[in-house]
Amino acid sequence: MLFKQQALLRQKLFVLGSLAIGSVLYLVARVGTLDRLQPICPVESRLAPPEPAQIPLRSLQFKRGLLHELRKGNATREQIRLHNLVQQLPRAIIIGVRKGGTRALLEMLNLHPAVVKASQEIHFFDNDQNYARGMDWYRGKMPFSFPHQITIEKSPAYFITEEVPERIFKMNSSIKLLIIVREPTTRAVSDYTQVLEGKERKNKTYHKFETLAVDGNTCEVNTKYKAVRTSIYTKHLERWLKYFPVEQFHIVDGDRLITDPLPELQLVERFLSLPSRISQYNLYFNATRGFYCLRFNIVFNKCLAGSKGRTHPEVEPSVLAKLQRFFHPFNQKFYQITGRTFSWP
Ligand code: A3P
């Protein structure tokens, strides 16, 4: 009898024990399940973020470092893919004028976080051999950029080369065109100085500016001399106007870009429909160089190469005056067409 009661008690204890263990196991299991069902982070954050309408300019500036690395060849294809970098055809071109300050303008515009420059002069539209290589070749010469940035290239030979306007028009009829000009006689002397330096480097002699710019027989300005022809801005511009309306050009004052660059750059920002981002902080006058230099940030600044800002040779004042008189009517026409007046003689 006693044995039977003890067996019953053991059975009850077993059932109770089993129930208790079962409950504990159930609770453990339930807590575990709940844990697993609980969202790790809020649902919204697991959805793809909405596409930003425009990459904020500040973040573009931040990513400029990567573009720089790419240019130096230090960034990988994977980084290019990851950051959605592309080689874009230029949306604006500095078409000239040679010795007008084209390099300074390009470098200064490159201070803008939404601008990426093609470092080299590409000479695609003015060189038949390059042009025959096609648009993919041209695009391949462009720097990597973020899709919302604009690429700018400069090749000053475009302005004076016959075939170029039509070729650029065929690529993009709404492209923005920048022309930087200086007082025409000064530009011609600057042009001469560059050629002279090239000759001297090769230990060659060269004519004096006066004998090139003035025809010895007629005593008239020598219009066959290239440095003179290039400074007849209106003649070249008129060829361009057969393809592009005048609103698609912006004329930059190259003389003012030397002495006071910021207002000129702000006008270009507006022409390119870019928010104003280049500030006085980005430009500082370097007394040793005698020119404004560029400040990208607290650690990186640079001046243009020594080949920019050469000392010009002395030119006979009567020759300078003759040239100024010669250019005068062409200048008047240039002001009339462009709507930008300069205080050139
Ligand atoms: P000079 O060498 O006659 O002084 P380009 O780049 O089209 O060849 O133009 C060269 C000219 O850019 C130079 O002509 C120089 O005067 C001018 N320039 C304008 N801003 C400059 C800058 N910040 N640093 C150096 N040269 C500058």
XYZ file of C-alpha atoms and ligand atoms in Angstrom:
372
model
C 0.000 0.000 0.000
C 2.764 2.319 1.092
C 4.677 1.351 -2.027
C 1.625 2.218 -4.208
C 1.267 5.701 -2.555
C 4.961 6.407 -3.039
C 4.729 5.474 -6.740
C 1.722 7.827 -7.185
C 3.629 10.681 -5.514
C 6.657 10.118 -7.714
C 4.354 10.146 -10.776
C 2.797 13.488 -9.654
C 6.217 14.981 -8.983
C 7.373 13.829 -12.416
C 4.354 15.428 -14.108
C 4.809 18.682 -12.140
C 8.543 18.642 -12.855
C 7.934 18.023 -16.513
C 5.392 20.866 -16.596
C 7.843 23.212 -14.876
C 10.714 22.287 -17.195
C 8.382 22.522 -20.182
C 7.254 25.999 -19.116
C 10.824 27.160 -18.642
C 11.821 25.706 -22.032
C 8.752 27.317 -23.630
C 9.582 30.684 -22.094
C 13.216 30.438 -23.189
C 12.108 29.410 -26.659
C 9.544 32.201 -26.798
C 11.963 34.862 -25.687
C 14.402 33.571 -28.315
C 11.711 33.695 -31.000
C 10.683 37.167 -29.924
C 14.284 38.210 -30.104
C 14.517 36.927 -33.615
C 11.290 38.640 -34.693
C 12.212 41.928 -33.171
C 13.463 44.326 -35.939
C 17.207 44.950 -35.572
C 16.745 48.551 -36.586
C 13.747 50.611 -37.649
C 12.122 49.494 -40.874
C 12.605 52.817 -42.681
C 16.343 52.555 -42.403
C 16.338 49.126 -44.065
C 14.705 50.551 -47.172
C 16.933 52.048 -49.845
C 17.484 55.745 -49.108
C 15.682 58.072 -51.487
C 17.800 59.220 -54.435
C 19.046 62.722 -53.651
C 17.983 65.175 -56.333
C 21.464 66.647 -56.320
C 24.642 65.694 -54.526
C 25.237 68.479 -52.000
C 28.169 70.593 -53.067
C 29.870 70.130 -49.726
C 30.003 66.374 -50.193
C 31.391 66.846 -53.682
C 34.190 68.879 -52.230
C 34.816 66.110 -49.748
C 35.038 63.579 -52.564
C 37.423 65.747 -54.554
C 40.223 63.863 -52.834
C 39.201 60.696 -54.629
C 39.140 62.448 -57.999
C 42.625 63.693 -57.304
C 43.770 60.164 -56.490
C 42.172 58.960 -59.710
C 44.045 61.548 -61.715
C 47.270 60.389 -60.140
C 46.329 56.797 -60.969
C 46.089 55.777 -57.302
C 42.397 54.870 -57.252
C 41.119 51.518 -58.465
C 38.454 50.568 -61.015
C 36.409 49.262 -58.079
C 36.435 52.704 -56.453
C 35.351 54.258 -59.758
C 32.395 51.853 -59.934
C 31.554 52.211 -56.263
C 31.424 55.995 -56.381
C 29.550 56.086 -59.655
C 32.296 58.044 -61.397
C 31.973 58.760 -65.097
C 33.903 60.368 -67.913
C 31.635 63.075 -69.254
C 31.875 65.163 -72.390
C 32.496 68.822 -71.518
C 29.476 70.975 -70.868
C 31.595 74.088 -71.253
C 34.768 74.759 -73.246
C 37.291 77.559 -72.940
C 37.823 78.024 -76.676
C 40.427 80.793 -76.411
C 42.093 83.125 -76.737
C 45.692 81.946 -76.615
C 47.621 84.025 -74.038
C 44.372 85.498 -72.779
C 44.725 83.685 -69.444
C 43.095 80.410 -70.470
C 45.118 78.305 -68.002
C 44.445 80.646 -65.089
C 40.733 80.633 -65.895
C 40.550 76.830 -66.083
C 42.515 76.329 -62.858
C 40.466 78.918 -61.014
C 37.155 77.452 -62.161
C 38.412 74.096 -60.973
C 38.269 75.529 -57.440
C 34.507 75.144 -57.712
C 33.367 71.846 -56.186
C 31.004 71.155 -59.088
C 33.670 71.658 -61.776
C 36.214 69.118 -62.982
C 38.879 70.181 -65.456
C 40.550 68.261 -68.237
C 44.146 69.002 -67.280
C 45.689 68.737 -70.736
C 44.755 70.694 -73.832
C 43.048 67.954 -75.808
C 43.100 69.517 -79.300
C 40.274 67.295 -80.445
C 38.330 69.683 -82.657
C 41.263 71.546 -84.201
C 43.423 68.543 -85.039
C 42.149 66.429 -87.955
C 43.969 63.318 -86.764
C 42.463 63.547 -83.281
C 39.044 64.398 -84.642
C 39.121 61.296 -86.854
C 39.550 59.202 -83.677
C 35.927 59.941 -82.813
C 33.857 60.983 -79.831
C 34.720 57.941 -77.704
C 38.389 58.857 -77.899
C 37.512 62.399 -76.837
C 35.385 61.173 -73.932
C 38.226 58.873 -72.903
C 40.448 61.937 -72.513
C 38.052 63.439 -69.977
C 38.683 63.181 -66.240
C 36.462 61.049 -64.021
C 33.743 63.044 -62.318
C 30.567 62.610 -60.341
C 27.459 62.726 -62.533
C 26.376 66.093 -61.132
C 29.679 67.772 -61.797
C 30.491 69.508 -65.048
C 33.619 68.859 -67.049
C 35.465 71.773 -68.636
C 38.296 71.608 -71.122
C 40.395 74.336 -72.698
C 42.129 74.340 -76.053
C 42.836 77.922 -77.137
C 43.501 76.891 -80.739
C 39.755 76.195 -81.106
C 38.971 79.916 -81.307
C 40.991 80.552 -84.468
C 40.613 77.225 -86.293
C 38.194 77.299 -89.206
C 36.552 73.877 -88.778
C 36.039 73.947 -85.014
C 32.675 75.750 -84.598
C 30.857 73.279 -86.845
C 32.487 70.290 -85.159
C 31.596 71.467 -81.652
C 28.073 72.283 -82.810
C 27.701 68.701 -84.070
C 28.734 67.365 -80.654
C 26.498 69.651 -78.587
C 24.640 72.597 -80.062
C 23.812 73.992 -76.601
C 27.322 73.839 -75.129
C 28.540 76.883 -73.187
C 31.535 78.648 -74.673
C 34.023 80.753 -72.745
C 36.380 83.243 -74.384
C 38.971 85.053 -72.299
C 40.458 88.126 -73.925
C 43.149 90.659 -73.093
C 43.908 94.027 -74.597
C 44.801 92.878 -78.159
C 48.248 94.499 -78.450
C 49.370 93.136 -75.070
C 48.055 89.704 -76.073
C 50.029 89.848 -79.339
C 53.239 90.714 -77.455
C 52.545 87.887 -74.995
C 52.072 85.502 -77.923
C 55.378 86.666 -79.423
C 57.132 86.246 -76.050
C 56.036 82.621 -75.828
C 57.394 81.820 -79.305
C 60.592 83.755 -78.592
C 61.187 81.746 -75.433
C 60.734 78.506 -77.379
C 63.338 79.608 -79.909
C 65.768 80.663 -77.204
C 65.382 77.329 -75.484
C 66.570 75.715 -78.718
C 69.396 78.247 -79.028
C 67.798 79.734 -82.131
C 67.660 83.386 -83.036
C 64.329 85.060 -83.767
C 63.071 88.280 -85.298
C 62.225 91.300 -83.224
C 58.523 91.819 -82.527
C 58.581 95.094 -84.440
C 59.769 93.475 -87.683
C 57.091 90.770 -87.472
C 54.190 93.033 -86.545
C 54.860 95.753 -89.123
C 55.363 95.145 -92.842
C 58.770 96.621 -93.728
C 57.661 97.592 -97.246
C 54.320 99.226 -96.572
C 54.894 100.281 -92.962
C 51.396 98.953 -92.267
C 50.459 96.409 -89.630
C 51.325 92.957 -90.923
C 48.025 91.080 -90.896
C 49.767 87.920 -92.064
C 51.528 87.680 -88.726
C 49.619 85.144 -86.655
C 49.987 86.990 -83.353
C 48.276 89.986 -84.971
C 45.522 87.940 -86.644
C 44.651 86.126 -83.423
C 44.030 89.471 -81.695
C 41.361 90.481 -84.241
C 38.784 88.896 -81.954
C 35.711 89.983 -83.867
C 36.791 88.224 -87.085
C 37.020 84.882 -85.317
C 33.900 85.376 -83.256
C 31.871 86.134 -86.373
C 32.702 82.652 -87.716
C 31.440 81.114 -84.472
C 28.237 83.105 -84.637
C 27.258 81.245 -87.805
C 26.666 78.245 -85.539
C 25.980 79.503 -82.023
C 23.842 82.388 -80.739
C 25.728 85.091 -78.877
C 24.026 84.088 -75.578
C 26.001 80.858 -75.613
C 29.280 82.770 -75.241
C 30.645 84.408 -72.172
C 33.504 86.860 -72.516
C 35.990 86.915 -69.642
C 38.154 89.964 -69.041
C 41.653 88.459 -68.945
C 43.243 91.709 -67.753
C 40.909 91.828 -64.757
C 41.465 88.114 -64.083
C 45.096 89.053 -63.419
C 44.427 91.989 -61.083
C 41.130 91.036 -59.438
C 40.044 87.495 -60.368
C 37.065 86.926 -58.070
C 34.440 89.143 -59.773
C 35.316 87.587 -63.134
C 34.954 84.086 -61.711
C 31.612 84.979 -60.148
C 30.331 86.066 -63.552
C 31.415 82.718 -64.992
C 29.691 80.832 -62.166
C 26.483 82.617 -63.093
C 26.933 81.921 -66.789
C 27.422 78.224 -66.031
C 24.351 78.250 -63.731
C 26.490 77.178 -60.807
C 25.917 78.342 -57.241
C 28.537 80.839 -56.145
C 31.197 78.804 -54.331
C 34.551 80.326 -55.228
C 35.436 82.892 -52.593
C 38.246 85.270 -51.715
C 39.594 82.518 -49.446
C 40.422 80.491 -52.588
C 42.548 83.246 -54.128
C 45.544 84.945 -52.562
C 48.044 87.335 -54.037
C 51.593 85.995 -54.096
C 53.970 88.952 -54.167
C 56.936 86.820 -55.301
C 55.003 85.481 -58.289
C 53.275 88.805 -58.881
C 50.009 86.947 -59.501
C 47.055 85.499 -57.685
C 47.521 81.893 -56.649
C 44.967 79.233 -55.713
C 44.036 77.945 -52.276
C 41.956 74.764 -52.327
C 42.013 74.180 -48.587
C 44.153 74.611 -45.504
C 46.895 72.313 -46.835
C 46.720 72.558 -50.614
C 47.506 75.682 -52.573
C 49.328 76.363 -55.807
C 50.510 79.051 -58.205
C 50.525 78.659 -61.975
C 53.744 77.436 -63.629
C 56.527 79.895 -64.395
C 55.603 79.817 -68.100
C 52.551 81.875 -67.155
C 53.414 85.473 -66.485
C 56.601 85.948 -68.505
C 58.366 89.281 -68.697
C 57.599 90.803 -72.083
C 60.377 92.359 -74.159
C 60.411 96.121 -74.630
C 58.569 97.082 -77.791
C 59.005 100.367 -79.603
C 56.149 102.665 -78.484
C 55.361 103.769 -82.057
C 54.765 100.128 -83.020
C 52.517 99.574 -80.019
C 50.563 102.711 -80.927
C 50.242 101.571 -84.546
C 48.861 98.238 -83.419
C 46.440 99.857 -81.019
C 45.126 102.085 -83.803
C 44.816 99.060 -86.057
C 42.831 97.020 -83.521
C 40.564 99.895 -82.482
C 37.734 99.449 -85.054
C 37.761 95.660 -84.592
C 37.477 96.161 -80.846
C 34.479 98.454 -81.281
C 32.745 95.761 -83.307
C 33.648 93.151 -80.716
C 32.060 95.268 -77.947
C 28.979 95.772 -80.072
C 28.498 92.065 -80.755
C 29.271 90.761 -77.297
C 27.746 93.547 -75.225
C 30.905 93.679 -73.131
C 32.954 96.854 -73.329
C 36.603 97.144 -72.336
C 38.721 100.226 -71.846
C 41.157 99.198 -74.554
C 42.721 102.107 -76.478
P 51.880 86.551 -69.832
O 52.805 85.400 -69.808
O 51.965 87.350 -71.054
O 51.978 87.416 -68.617
P 47.389 81.440 -71.342
O 47.189 80.550 -70.162
O 46.151 81.597 -72.160
O 48.591 81.044 -72.120
O 47.658 82.889 -70.769
C 48.849 83.207 -70.090
C 48.629 84.503 -69.368
O 47.807 84.293 -68.231
C 49.880 85.097 -68.828
O 50.382 85.957 -69.823
C 49.436 85.817 -67.551
O 49.547 87.211 -67.625
C 47.978 85.440 -67.429
N 47.517 85.127 -66.073
C 46.297 85.457 -65.603
N 46.177 85.100 -64.340
C 47.326 84.511 -63.980
C 47.784 83.940 -62.759
N 47.013 83.916 -61.680
N 49.028 83.411 -62.731
C 49.806 83.461 -63.832
N 49.431 84.002 -65.016
C 48.189 84.522 -65.101
